PDB file of N, CA and C in Angstrom:
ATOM      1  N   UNK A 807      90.583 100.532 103.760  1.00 62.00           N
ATOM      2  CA  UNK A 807      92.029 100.404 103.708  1.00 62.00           C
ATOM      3  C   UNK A 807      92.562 100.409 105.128  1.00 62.00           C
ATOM      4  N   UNK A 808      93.372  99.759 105.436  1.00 67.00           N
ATOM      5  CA  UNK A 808      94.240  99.876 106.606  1.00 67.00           C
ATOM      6  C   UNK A 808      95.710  99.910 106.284  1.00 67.00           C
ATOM      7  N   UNK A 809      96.276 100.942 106.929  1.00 63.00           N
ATOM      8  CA  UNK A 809      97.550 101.424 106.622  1.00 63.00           C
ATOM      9  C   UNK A 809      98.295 100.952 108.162  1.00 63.00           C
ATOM     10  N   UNK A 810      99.717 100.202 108.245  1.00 70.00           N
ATOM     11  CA  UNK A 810     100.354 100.568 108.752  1.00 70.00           C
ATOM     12  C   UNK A 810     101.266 101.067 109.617  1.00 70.00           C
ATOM     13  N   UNK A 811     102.450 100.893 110.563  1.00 73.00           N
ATOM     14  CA  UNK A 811     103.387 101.930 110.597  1.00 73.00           C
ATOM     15  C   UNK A 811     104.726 101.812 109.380  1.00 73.00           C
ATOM     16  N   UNK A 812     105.190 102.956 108.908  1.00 76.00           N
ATOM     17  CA  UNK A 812     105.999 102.920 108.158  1.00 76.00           C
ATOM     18  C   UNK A 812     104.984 102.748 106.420  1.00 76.00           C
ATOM     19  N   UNK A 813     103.855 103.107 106.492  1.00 77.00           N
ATOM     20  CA  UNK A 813     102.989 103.360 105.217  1.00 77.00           C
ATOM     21  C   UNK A 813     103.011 102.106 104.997  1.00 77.00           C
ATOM     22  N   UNK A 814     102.800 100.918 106.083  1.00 80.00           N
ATOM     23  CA  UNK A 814     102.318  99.554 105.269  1.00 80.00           C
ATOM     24  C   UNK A 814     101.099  99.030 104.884  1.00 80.00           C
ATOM     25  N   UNK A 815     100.126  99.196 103.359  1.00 87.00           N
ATOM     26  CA  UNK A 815      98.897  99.102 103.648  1.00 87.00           C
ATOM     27  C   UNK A 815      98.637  97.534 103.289  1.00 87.00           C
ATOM     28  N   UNK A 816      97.972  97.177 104.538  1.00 87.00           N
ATOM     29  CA  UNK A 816      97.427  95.923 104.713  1.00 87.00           C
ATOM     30  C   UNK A 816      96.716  95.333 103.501  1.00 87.00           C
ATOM     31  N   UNK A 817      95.880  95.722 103.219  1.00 88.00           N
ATOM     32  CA  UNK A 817      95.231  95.175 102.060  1.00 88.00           C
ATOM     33  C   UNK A 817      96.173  94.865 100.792  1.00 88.00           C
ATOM     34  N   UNK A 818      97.021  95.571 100.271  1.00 91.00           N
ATOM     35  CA  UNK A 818      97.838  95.143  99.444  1.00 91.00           C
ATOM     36  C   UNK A 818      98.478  94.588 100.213  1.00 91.00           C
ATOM     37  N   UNK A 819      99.042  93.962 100.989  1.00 92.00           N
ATOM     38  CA  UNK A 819     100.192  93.409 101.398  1.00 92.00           C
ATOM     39  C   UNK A 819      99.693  91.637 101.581  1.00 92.00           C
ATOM     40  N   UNK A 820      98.154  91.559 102.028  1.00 93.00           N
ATOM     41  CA  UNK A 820      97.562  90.087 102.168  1.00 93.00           C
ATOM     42  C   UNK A 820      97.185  89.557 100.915  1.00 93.00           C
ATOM     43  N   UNK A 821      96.944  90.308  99.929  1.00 95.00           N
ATOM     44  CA  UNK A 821      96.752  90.028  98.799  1.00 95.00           C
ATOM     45  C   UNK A 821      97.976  89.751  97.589  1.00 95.00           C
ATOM     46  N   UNK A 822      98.994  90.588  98.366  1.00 95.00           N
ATOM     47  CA  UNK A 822     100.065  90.325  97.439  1.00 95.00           C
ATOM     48  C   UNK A 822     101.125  89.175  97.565  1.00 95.00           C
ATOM     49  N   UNK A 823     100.993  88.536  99.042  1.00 96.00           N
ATOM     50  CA  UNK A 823     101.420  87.156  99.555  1.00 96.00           C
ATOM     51  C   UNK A 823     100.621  86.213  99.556  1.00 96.00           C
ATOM     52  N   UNK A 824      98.624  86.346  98.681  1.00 96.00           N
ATOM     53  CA  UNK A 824      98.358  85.305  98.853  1.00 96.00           C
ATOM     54  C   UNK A 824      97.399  84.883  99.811  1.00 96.00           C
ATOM     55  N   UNK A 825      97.222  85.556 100.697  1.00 94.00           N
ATOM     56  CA  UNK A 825      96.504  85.356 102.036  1.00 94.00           C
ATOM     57  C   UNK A 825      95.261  85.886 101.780  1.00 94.00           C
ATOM     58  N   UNK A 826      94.445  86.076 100.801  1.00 91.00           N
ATOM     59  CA  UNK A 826      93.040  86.764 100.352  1.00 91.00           C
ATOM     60  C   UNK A 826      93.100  87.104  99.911  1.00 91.00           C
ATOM     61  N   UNK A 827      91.558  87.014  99.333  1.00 89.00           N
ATOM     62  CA  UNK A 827      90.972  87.519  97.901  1.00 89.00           C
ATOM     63  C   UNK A 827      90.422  88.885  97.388  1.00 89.00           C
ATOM     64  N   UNK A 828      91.092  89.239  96.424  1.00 88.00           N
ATOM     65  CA  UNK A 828      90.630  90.569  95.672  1.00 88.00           C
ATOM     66  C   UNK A 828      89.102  90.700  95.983  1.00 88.00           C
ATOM     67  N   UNK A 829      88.240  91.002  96.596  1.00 86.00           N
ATOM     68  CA  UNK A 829      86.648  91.176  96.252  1.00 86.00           C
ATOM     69  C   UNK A 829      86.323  92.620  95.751  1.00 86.00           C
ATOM     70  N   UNK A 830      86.205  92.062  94.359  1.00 86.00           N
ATOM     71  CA  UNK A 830      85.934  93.053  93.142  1.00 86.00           C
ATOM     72  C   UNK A 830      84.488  93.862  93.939  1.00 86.00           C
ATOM     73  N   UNK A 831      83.448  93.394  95.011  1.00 88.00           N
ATOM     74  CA  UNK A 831      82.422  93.951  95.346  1.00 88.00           C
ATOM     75  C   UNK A 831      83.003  95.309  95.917  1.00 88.00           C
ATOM     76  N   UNK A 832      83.831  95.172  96.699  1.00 87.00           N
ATOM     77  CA  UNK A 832      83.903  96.068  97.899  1.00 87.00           C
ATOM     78  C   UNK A 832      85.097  97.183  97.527  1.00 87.00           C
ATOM     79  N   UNK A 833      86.012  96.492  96.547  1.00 86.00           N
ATOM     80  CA  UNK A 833      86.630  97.418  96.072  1.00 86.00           C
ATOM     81  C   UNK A 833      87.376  97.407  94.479  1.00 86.00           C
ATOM     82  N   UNK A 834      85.892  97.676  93.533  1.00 88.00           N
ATOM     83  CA  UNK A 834      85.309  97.423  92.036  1.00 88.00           C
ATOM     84  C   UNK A 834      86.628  98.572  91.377  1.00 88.00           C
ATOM     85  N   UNK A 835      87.667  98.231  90.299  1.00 89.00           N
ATOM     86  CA  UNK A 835      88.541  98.744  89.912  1.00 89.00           C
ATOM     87  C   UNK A 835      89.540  99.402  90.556  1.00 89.00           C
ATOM     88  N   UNK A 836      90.055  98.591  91.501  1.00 91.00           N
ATOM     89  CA  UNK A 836      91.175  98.831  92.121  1.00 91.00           C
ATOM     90  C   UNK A 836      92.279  98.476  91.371  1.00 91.00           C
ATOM     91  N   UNK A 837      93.035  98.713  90.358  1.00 94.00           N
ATOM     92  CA  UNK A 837      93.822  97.475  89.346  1.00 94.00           C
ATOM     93  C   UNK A 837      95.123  97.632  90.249  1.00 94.00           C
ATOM     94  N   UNK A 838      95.367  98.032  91.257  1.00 94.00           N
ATOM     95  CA  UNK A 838      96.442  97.540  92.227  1.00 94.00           C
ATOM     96  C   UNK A 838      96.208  96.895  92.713  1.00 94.00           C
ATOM     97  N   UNK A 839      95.562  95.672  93.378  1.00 94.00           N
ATOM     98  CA  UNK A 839      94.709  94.517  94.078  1.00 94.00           C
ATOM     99  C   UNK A 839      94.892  93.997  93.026  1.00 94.00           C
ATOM    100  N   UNK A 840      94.049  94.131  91.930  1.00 94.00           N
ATOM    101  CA  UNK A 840      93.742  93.317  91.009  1.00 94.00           C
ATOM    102  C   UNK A 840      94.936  92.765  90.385  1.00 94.00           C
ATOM    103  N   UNK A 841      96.223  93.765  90.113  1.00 96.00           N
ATOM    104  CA  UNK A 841      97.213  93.350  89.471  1.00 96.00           C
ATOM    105  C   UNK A 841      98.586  92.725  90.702  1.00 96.00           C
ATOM    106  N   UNK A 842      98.240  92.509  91.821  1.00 96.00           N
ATOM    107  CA  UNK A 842      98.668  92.234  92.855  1.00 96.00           C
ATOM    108  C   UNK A 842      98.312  90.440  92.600  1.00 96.00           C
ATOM    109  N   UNK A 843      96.465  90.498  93.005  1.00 95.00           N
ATOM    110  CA  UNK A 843      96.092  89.082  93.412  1.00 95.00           C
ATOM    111  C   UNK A 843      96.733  88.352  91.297  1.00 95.00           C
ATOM    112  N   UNK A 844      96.489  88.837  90.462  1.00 96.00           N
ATOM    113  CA  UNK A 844      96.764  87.935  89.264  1.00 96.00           C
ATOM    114  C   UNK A 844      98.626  87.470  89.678  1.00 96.00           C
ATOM    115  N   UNK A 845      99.540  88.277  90.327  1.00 97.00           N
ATOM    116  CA  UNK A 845     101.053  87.857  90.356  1.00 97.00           C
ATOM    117  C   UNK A 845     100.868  86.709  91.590  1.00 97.00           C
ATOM    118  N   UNK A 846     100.342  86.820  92.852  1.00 97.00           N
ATOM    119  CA  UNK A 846      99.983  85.774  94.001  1.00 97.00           C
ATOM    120  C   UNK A 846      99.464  84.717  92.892  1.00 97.00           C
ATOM    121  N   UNK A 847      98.479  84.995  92.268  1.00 95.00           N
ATOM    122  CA  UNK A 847      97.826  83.808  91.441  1.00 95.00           C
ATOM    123  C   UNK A 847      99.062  82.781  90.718  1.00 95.00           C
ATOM    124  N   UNK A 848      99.432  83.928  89.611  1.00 96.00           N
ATOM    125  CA  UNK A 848     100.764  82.828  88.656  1.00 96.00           C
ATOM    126  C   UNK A 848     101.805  82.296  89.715  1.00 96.00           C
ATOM    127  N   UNK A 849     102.180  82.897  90.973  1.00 97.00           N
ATOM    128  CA  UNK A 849     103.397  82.871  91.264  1.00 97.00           C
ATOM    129  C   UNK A 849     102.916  81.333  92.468  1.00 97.00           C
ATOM    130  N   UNK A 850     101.505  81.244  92.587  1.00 97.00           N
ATOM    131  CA  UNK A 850     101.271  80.231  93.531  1.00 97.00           C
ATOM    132  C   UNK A 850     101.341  80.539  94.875  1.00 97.00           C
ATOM    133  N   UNK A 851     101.253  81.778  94.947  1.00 96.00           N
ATOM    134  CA  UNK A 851     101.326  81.851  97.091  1.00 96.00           C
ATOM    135  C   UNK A 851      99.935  81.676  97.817  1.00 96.00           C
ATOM    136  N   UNK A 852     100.688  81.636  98.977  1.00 95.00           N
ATOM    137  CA  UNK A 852      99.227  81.672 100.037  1.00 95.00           C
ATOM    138  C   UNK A 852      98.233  80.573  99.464  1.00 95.00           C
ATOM    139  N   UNK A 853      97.321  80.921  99.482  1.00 94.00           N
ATOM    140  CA  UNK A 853      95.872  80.223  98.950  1.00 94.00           C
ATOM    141  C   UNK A 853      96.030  79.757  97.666  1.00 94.00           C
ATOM    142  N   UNK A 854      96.592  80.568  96.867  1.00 95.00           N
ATOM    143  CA  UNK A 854      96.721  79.923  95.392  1.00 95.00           C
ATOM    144  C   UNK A 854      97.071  78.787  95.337  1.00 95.00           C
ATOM    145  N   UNK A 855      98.200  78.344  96.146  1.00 96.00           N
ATOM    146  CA  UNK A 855      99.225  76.856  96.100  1.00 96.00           C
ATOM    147  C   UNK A 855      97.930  75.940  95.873  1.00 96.00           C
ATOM    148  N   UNK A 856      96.542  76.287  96.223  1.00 94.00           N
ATOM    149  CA  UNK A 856      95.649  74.814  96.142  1.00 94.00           C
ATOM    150  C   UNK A 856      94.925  75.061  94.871  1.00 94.00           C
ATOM    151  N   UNK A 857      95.060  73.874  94.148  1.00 91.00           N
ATOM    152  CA  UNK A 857      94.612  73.752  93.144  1.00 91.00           C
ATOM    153  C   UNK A 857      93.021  74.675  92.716  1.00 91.00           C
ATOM    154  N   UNK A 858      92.395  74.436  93.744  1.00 92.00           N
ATOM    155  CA  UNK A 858      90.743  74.838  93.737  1.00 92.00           C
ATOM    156  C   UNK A 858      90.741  75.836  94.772  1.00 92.00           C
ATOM    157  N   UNK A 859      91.053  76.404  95.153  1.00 91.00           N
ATOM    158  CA  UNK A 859      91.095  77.325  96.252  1.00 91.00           C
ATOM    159  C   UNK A 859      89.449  77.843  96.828  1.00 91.00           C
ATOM    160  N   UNK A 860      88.634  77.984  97.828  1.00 87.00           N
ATOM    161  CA  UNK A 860      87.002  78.055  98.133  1.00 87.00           C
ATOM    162  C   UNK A 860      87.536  79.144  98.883  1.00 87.00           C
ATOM    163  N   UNK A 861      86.680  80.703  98.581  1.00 82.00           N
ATOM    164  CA  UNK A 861      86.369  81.460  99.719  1.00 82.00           C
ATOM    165  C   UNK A 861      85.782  81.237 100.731  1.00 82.00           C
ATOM    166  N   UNK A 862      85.852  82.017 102.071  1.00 73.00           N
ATOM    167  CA  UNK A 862      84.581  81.846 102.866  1.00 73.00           C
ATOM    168  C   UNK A 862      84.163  82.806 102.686  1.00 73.00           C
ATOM    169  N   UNK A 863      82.573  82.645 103.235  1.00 65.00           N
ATOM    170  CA  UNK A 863      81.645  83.617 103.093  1.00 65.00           C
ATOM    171  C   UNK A 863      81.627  84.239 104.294  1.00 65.00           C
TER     172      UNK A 863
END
């Protein structure tokens, strides 16, 4: 996790605009991520906007 000034934690915040992917590996039942990246998903931000969207490795 990376937090912040003013308690901003990074990880929810790139995920919740879109800008990267939930990886269920590294952090397995997080359902705040998880229920973050599914609203980026419907709502189309960031990365979502492309039809097929490819991680990198």
């Amino acid at each position: 996790m990376c937090s912040c000034p003013y308690g901003t934690n990074l990880n929810q915040e790139l995920v919740e605009q879109g800008w990267c992917w939930w990886y269920r590996k590294y952090a397995p039942g997080d359902t705040v991520l998880e229920g973050l990246e599914k609203e980026a998903r419907g709502a189309r931000k960031g990365l979502w906007a492309d039809p097929q969207p490819v991680p990198s490795l």
